[in-house]
Short mmCIF file of N, CA, C and O in Angstrom, two decimals:
data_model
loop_
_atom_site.label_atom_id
_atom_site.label_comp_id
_atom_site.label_asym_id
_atom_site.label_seq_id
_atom_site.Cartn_x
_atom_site.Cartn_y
_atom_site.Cartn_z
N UNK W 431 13.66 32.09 28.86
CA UNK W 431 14.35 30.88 29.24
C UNK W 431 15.15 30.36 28.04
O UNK W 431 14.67 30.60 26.93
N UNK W 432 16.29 29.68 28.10
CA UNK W 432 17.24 29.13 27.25
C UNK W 432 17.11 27.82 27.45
O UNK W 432 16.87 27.35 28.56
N UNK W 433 17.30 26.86 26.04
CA UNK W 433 17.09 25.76 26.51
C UNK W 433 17.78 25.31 24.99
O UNK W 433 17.61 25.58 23.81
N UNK W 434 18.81 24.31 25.98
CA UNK W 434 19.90 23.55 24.72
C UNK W 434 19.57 21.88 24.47
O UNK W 434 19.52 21.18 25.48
N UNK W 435 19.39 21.40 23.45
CA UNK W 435 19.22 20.44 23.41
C UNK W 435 20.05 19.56 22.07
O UNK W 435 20.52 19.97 21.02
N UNK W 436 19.97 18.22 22.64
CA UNK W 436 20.82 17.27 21.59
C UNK W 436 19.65 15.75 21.58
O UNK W 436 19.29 15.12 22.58
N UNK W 437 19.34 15.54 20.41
CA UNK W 437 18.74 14.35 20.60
C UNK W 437 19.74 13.08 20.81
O UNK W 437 19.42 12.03 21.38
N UNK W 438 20.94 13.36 20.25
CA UNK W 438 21.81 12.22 20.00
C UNK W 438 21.52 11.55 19.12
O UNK W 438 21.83 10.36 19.27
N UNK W 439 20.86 11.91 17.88
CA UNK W 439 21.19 11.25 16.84
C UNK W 439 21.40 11.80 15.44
O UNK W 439 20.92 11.37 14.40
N UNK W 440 22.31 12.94 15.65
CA UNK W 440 22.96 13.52 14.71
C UNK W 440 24.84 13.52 15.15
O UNK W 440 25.76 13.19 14.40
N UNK W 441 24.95 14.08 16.83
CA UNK W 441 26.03 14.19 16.92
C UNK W 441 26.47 13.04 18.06
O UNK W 441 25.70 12.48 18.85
N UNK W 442 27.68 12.88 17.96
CA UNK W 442 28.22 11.86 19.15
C UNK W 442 28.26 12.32 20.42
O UNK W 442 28.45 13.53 20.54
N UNK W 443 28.15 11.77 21.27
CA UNK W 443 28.13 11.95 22.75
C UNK W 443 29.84 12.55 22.87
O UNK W 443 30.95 12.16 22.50
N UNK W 444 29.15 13.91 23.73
CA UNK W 444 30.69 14.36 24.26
C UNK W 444 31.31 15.38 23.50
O UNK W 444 32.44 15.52 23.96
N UNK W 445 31.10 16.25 22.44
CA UNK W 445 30.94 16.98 21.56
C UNK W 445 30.41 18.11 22.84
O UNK W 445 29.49 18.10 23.66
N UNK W 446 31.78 19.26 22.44
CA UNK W 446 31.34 20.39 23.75
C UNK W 446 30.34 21.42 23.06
O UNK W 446 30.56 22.61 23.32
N UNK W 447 29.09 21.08 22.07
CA UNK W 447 28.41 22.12 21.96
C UNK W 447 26.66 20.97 21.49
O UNK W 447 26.55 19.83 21.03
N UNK W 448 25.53 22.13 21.94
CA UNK W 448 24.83 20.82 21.85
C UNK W 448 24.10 21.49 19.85
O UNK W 448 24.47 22.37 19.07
N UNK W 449 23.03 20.47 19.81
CA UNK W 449 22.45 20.66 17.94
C UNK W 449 21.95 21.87 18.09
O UNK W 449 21.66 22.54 17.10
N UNK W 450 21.73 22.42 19.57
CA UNK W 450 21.27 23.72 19.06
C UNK W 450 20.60 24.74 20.27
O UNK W 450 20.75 24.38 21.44
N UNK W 451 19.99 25.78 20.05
CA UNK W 451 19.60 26.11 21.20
C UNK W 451 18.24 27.07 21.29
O UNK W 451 18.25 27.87 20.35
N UNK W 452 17.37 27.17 21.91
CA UNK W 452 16.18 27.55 22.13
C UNK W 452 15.82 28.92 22.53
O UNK W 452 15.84 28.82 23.76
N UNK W 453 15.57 29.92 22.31
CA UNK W 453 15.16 30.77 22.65
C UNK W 453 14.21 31.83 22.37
O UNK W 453 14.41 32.78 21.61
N UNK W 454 12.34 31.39 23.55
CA UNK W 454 11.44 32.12 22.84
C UNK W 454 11.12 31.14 21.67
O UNK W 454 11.71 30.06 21.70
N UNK W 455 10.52 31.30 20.98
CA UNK W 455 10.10 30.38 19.92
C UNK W 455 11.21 30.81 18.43
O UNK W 455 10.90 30.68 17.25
N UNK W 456 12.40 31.28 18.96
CA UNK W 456 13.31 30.59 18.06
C UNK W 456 14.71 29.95 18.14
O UNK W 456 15.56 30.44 18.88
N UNK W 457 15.03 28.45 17.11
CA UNK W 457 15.55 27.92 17.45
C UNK W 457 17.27 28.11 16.72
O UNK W 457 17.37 28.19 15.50
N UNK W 458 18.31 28.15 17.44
CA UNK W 458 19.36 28.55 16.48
C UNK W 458 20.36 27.18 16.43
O UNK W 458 21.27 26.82 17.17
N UNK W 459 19.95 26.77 15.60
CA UNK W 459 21.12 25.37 15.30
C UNK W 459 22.59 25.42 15.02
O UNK W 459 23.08 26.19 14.20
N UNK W 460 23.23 24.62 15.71
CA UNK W 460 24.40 24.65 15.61
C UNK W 460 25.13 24.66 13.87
O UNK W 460 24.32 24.79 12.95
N UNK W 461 26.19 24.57 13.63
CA UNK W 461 26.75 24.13 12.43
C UNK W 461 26.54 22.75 12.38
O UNK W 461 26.76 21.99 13.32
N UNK W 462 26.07 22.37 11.18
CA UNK W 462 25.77 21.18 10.75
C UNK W 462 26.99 20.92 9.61
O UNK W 462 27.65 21.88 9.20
N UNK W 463 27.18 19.87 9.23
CA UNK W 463 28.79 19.06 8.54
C UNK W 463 27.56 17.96 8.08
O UNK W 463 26.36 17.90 8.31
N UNK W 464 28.38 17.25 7.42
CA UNK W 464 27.89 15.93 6.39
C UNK W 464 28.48 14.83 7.25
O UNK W 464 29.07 13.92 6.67
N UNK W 465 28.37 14.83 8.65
CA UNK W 465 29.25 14.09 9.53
C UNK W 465 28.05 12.67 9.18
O UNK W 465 26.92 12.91 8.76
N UNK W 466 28.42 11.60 9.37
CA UNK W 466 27.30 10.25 9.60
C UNK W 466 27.01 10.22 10.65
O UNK W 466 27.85 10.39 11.52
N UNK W 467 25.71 10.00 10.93
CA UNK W 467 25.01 10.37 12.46
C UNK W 467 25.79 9.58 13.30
O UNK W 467 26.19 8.46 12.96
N UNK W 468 26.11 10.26 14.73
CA UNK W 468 26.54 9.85 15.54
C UNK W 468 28.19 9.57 15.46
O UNK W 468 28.66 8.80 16.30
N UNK W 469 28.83 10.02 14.75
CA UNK W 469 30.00 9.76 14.71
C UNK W 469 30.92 11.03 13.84
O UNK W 469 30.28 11.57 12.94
N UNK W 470 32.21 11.47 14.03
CA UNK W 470 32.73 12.48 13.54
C UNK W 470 33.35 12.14 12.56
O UNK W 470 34.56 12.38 12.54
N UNK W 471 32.67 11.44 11.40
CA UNK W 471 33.17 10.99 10.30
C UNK W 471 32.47 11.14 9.59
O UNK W 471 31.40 10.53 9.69
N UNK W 472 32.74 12.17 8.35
CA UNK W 472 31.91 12.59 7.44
C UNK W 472 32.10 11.01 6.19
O UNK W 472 32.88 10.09 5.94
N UNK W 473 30.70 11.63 5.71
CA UNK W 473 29.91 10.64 4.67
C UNK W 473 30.99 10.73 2.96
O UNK W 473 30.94 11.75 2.28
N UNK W 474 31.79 9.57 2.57
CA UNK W 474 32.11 9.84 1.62
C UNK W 474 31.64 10.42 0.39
O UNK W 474 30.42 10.46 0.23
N UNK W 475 32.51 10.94 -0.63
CA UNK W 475 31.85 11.62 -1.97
C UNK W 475 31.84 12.69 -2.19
O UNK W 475 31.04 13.12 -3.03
N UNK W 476 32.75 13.56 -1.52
CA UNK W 476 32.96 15.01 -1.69
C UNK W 476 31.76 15.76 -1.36
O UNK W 476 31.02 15.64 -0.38
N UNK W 477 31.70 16.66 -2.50
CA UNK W 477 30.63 17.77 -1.84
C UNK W 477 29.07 17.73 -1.90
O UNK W 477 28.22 18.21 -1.15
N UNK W 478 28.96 16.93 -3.12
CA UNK W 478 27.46 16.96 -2.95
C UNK W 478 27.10 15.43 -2.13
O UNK W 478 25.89 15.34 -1.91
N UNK W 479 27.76 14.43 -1.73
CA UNK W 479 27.56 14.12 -0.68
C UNK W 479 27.04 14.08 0.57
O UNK W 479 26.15 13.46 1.14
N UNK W 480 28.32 15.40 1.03
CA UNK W 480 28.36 15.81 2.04
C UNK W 480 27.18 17.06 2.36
O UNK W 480 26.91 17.38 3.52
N UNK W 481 26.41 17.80 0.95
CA UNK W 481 25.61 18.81 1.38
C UNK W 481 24.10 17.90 1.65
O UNK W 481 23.00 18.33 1.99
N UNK W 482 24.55 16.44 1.33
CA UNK W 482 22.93 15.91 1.17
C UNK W 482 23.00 15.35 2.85
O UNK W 482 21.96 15.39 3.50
N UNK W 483 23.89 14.99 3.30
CA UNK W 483 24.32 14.40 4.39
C UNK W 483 23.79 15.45 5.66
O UNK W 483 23.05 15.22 6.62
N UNK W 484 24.55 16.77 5.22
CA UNK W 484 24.33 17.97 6.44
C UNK W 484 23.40 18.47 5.88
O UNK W 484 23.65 19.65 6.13
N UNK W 485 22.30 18.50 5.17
CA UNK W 485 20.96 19.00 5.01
C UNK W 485 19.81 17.74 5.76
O UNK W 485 18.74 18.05 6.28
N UNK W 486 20.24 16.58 5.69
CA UNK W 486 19.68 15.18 6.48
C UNK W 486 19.69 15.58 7.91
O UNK W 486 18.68 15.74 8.59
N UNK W 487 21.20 15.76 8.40
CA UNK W 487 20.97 16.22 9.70
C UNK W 487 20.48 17.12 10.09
O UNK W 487 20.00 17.04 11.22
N UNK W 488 20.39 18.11 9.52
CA UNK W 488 19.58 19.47 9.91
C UNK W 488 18.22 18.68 9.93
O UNK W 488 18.02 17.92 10.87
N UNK W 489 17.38 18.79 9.05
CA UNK W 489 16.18 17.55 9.29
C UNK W 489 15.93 16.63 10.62
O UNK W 489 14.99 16.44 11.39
N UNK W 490 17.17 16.19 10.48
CA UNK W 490 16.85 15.51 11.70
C UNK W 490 16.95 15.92 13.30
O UNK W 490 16.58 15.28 14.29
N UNK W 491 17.59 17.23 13.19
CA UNK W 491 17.97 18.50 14.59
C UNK W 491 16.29 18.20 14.43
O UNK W 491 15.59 17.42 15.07
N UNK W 492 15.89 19.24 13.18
CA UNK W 492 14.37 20.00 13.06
C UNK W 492 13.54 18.32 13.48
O UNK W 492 13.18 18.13 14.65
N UNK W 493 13.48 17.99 13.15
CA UNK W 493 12.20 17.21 13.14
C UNK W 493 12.39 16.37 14.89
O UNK W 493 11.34 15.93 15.37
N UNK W 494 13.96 16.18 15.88
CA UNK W 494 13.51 16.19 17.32
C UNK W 494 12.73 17.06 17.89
O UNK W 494 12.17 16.81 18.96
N UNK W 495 12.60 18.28 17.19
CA UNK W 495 11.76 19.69 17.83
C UNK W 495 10.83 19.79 17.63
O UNK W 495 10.23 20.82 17.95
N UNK W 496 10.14 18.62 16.91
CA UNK W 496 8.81 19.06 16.00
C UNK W 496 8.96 19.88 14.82
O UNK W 496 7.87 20.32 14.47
N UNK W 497 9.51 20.08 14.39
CA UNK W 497 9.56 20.95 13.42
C UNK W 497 10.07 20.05 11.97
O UNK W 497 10.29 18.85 11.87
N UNK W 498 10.18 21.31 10.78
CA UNK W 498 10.68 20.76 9.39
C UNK W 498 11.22 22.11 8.96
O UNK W 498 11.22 23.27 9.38
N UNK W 499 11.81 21.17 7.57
CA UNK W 499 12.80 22.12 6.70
C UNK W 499 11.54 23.21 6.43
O UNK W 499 12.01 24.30 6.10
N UNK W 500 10.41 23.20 6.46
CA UNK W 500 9.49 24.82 6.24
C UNK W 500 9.62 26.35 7.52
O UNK W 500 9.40 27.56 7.43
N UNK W 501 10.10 25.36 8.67
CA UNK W 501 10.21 26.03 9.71
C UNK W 501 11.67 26.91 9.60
O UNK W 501 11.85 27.77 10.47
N UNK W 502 12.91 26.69 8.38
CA UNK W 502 13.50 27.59 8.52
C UNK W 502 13.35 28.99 8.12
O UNK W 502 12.49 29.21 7.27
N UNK W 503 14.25 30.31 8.72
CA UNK W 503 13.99 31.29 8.65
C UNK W 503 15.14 31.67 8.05
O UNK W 503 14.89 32.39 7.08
N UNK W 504 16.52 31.47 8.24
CA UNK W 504 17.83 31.81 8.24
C UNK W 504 18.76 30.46 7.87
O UNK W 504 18.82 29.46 8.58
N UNK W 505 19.34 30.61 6.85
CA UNK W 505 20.61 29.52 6.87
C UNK W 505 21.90 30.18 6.48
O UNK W 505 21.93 30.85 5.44
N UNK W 506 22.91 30.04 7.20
CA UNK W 506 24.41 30.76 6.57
C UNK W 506 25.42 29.18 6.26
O UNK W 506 25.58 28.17 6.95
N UNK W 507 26.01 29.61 4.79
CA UNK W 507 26.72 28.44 4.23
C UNK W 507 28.08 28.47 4.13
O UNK W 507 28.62 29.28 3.38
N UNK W 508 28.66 27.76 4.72
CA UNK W 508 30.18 27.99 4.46
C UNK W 508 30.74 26.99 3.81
O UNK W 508 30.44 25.83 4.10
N UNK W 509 31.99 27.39 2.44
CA UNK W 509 31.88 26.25 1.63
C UNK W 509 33.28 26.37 1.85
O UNK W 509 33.70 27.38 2.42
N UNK W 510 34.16 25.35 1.42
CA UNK W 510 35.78 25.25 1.83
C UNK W 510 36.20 25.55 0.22
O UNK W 510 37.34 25.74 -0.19
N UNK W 511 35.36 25.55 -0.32
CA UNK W 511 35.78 26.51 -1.94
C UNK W 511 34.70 26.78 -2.37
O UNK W 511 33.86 25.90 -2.14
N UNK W 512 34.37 27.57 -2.87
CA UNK W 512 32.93 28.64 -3.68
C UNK W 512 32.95 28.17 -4.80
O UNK W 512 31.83 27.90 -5.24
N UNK W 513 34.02 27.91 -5.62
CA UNK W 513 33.99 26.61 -6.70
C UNK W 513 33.01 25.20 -6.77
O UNK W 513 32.95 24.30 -7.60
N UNK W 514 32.25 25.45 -5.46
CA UNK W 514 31.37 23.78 -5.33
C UNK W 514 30.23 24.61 -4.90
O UNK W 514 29.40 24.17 -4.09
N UNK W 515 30.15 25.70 -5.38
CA UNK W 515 28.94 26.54 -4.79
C UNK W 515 27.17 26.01 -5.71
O UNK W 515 26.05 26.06 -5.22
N UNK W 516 27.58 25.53 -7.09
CA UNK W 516 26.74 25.47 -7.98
C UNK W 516 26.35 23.86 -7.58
O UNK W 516 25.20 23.43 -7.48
N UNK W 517 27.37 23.22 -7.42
CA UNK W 517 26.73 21.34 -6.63
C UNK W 517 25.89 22.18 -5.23
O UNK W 517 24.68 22.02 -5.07
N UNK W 518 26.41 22.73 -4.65
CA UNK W 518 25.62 22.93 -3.69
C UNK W 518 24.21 23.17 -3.42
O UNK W 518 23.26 22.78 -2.76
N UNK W 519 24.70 24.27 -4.53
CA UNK W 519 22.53 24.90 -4.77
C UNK W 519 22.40 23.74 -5.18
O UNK W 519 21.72 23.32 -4.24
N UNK W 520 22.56 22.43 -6.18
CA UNK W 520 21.47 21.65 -6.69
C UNK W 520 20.73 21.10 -5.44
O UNK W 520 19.52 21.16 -5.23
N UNK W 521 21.91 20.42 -4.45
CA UNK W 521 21.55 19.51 -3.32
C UNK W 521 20.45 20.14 -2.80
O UNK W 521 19.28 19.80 -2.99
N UNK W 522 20.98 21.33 -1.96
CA UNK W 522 20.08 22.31 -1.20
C UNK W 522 18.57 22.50 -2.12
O UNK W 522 17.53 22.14 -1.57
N UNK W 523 18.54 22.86 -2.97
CA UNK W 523 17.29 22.93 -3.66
C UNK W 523 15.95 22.27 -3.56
O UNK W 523 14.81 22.62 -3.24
N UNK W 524 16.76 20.74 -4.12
CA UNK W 524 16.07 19.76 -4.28
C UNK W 524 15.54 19.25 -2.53
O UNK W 524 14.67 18.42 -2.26
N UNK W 525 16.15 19.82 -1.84
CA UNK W 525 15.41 19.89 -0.60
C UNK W 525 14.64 19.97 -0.22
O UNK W 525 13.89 19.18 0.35
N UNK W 526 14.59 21.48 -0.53
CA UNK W 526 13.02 22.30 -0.26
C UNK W 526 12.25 22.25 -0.88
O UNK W 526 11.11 22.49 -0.49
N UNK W 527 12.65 21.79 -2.54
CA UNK W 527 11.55 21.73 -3.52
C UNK W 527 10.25 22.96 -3.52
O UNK W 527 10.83 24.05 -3.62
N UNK W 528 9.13 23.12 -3.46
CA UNK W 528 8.16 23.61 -3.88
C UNK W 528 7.98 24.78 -2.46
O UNK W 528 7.53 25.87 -2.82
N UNK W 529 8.23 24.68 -1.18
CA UNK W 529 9.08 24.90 -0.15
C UNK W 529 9.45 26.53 -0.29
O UNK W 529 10.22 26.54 -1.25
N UNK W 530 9.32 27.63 0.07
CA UNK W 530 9.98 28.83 0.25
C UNK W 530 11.46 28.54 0.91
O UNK W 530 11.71 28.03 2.00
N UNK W 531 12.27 29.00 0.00
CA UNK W 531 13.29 28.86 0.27
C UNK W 531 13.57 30.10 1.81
O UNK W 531 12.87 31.10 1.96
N UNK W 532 14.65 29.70 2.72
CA UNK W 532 15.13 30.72 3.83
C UNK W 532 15.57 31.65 3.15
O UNK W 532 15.71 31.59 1.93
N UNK W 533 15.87 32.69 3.89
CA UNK W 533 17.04 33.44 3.89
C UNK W 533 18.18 33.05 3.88
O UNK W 533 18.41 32.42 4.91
N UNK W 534 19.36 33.14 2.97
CA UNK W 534 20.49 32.36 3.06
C UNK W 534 21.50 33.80 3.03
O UNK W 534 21.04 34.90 2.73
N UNK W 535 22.72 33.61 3.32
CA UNK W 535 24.01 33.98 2.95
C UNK W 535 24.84 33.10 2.63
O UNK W 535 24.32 31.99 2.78
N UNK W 536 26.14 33.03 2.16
CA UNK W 536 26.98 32.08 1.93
C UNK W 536 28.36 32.79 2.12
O UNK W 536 28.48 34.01 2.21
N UNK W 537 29.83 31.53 2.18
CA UNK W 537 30.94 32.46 2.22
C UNK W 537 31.94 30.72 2.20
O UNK W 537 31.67 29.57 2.53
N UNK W 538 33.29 31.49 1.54
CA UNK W 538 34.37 30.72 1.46
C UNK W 538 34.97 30.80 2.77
O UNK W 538 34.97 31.80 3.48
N UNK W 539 35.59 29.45 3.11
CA UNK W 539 36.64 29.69 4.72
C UNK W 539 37.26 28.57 4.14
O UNK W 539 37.22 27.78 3.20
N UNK W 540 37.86 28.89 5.19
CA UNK W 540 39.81 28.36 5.07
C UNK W 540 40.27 27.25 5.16
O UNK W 540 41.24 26.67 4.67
N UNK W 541 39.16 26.90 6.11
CA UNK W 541 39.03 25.44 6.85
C UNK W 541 37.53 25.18 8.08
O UNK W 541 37.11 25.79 9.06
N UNK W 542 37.28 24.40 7.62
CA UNK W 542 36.01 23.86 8.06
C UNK W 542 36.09 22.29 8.92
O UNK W 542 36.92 21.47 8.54
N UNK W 543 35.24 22.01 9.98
CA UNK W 543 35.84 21.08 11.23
C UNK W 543 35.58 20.00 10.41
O UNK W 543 34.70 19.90 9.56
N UNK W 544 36.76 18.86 10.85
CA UNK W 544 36.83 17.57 10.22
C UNK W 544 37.22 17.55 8.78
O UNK W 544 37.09 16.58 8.03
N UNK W 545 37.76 18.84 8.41
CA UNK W 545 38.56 18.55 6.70
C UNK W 545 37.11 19.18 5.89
O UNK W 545 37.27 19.59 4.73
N UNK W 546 35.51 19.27 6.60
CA UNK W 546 34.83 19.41 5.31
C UNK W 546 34.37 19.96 4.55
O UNK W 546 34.70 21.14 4.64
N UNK W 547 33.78 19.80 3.84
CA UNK W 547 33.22 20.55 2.26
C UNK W 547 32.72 21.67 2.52
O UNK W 547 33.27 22.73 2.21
N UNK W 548 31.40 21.54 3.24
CA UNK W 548 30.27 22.54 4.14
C UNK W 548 29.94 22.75 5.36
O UNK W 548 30.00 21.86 6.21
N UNK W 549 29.75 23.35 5.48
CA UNK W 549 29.30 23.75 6.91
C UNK W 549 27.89 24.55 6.82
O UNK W 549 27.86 25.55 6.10
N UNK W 550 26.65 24.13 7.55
CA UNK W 550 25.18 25.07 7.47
C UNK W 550 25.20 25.36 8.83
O UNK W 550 25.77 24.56 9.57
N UNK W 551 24.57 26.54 9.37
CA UNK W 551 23.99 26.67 10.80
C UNK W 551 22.41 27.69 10.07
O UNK W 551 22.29 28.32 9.03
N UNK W 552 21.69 27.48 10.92
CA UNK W 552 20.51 27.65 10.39
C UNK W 552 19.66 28.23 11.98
O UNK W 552 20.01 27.91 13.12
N UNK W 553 18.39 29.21 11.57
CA UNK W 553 17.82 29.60 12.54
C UNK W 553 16.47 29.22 12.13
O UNK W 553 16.00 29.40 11.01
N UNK W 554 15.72 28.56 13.38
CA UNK W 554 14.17 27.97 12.54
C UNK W 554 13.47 28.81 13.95
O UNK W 554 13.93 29.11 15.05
N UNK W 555 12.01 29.00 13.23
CA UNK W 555 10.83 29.24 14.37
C UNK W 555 9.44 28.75 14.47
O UNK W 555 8.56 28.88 13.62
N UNK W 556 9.30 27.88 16.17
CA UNK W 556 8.36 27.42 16.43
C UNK W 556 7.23 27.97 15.83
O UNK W 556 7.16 29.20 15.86
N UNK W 557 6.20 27.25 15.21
CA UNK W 557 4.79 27.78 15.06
C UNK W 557 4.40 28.52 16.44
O UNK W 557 4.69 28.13 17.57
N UNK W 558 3.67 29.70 16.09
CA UNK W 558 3.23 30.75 17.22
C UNK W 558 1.62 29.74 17.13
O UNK W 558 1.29 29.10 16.13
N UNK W 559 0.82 29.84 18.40
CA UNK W 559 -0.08 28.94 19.01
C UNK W 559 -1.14 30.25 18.70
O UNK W 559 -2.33 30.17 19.02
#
């Protein structure tokens, strides 16, 4: 079974994709941005800002599901310059702290939605019972 869900309090109502989607006990989250909850306006302050902003919302996808930042498995990073790659790891880091870090990849693009810095999409999995 597939199962998409949005709590509505990361993204705005009406947004044609939802925070993420379910399948089997794993969950694949949409792209996350440094957007301010509920609205398509990212959080001023450039990049490390914006990675503390879209690591918040991811948190906050994970934690409507029950879940936390331990539950990820997979994160892919897209940065609008690889030049902000080193602010990035600090943000991201200090995240997880003590925390096994995911599996990550990373990559430069061209352009990223709403002008921004980063972009995360991330794959987490339910605790098995």
């Amino acid at each position: 079974m597939i199962e998409h869900f949005n709590s509505g309090q990361v993204l705005p109502a009406g947004v044609p994709f939802p925070e993420g989607t379910r399948v089997g006990h794993l969950l694949f989250l949409s792209g996350a941005l440094g957007n301010i909850p509920g609205r398509l306006e990212l959080v001023p302050g450039g990049i490390a800002a914006e990675a503390r902003q879209t690591m918040e919302n991811i948190r906050t996808v994970l934690r409507g599901q029950g879940l936390d930042l331990q539950h990820l498995l997979r994160c892919t990073v897209m940065l609008a310059d690889m030049a902000e790659w080193p602010a990035f790891n600090e943000v991201y880091k200090a995240f997880f702290g003590e925390l096994p870090l995911p599996a990550r990849s990373a990559f430069g693009a061209s352009g990223l939605a709403l002008g921004a810095r980063v972009e995360v999409e991330c794959i987490a999995a339910l605790p098995q019972a």
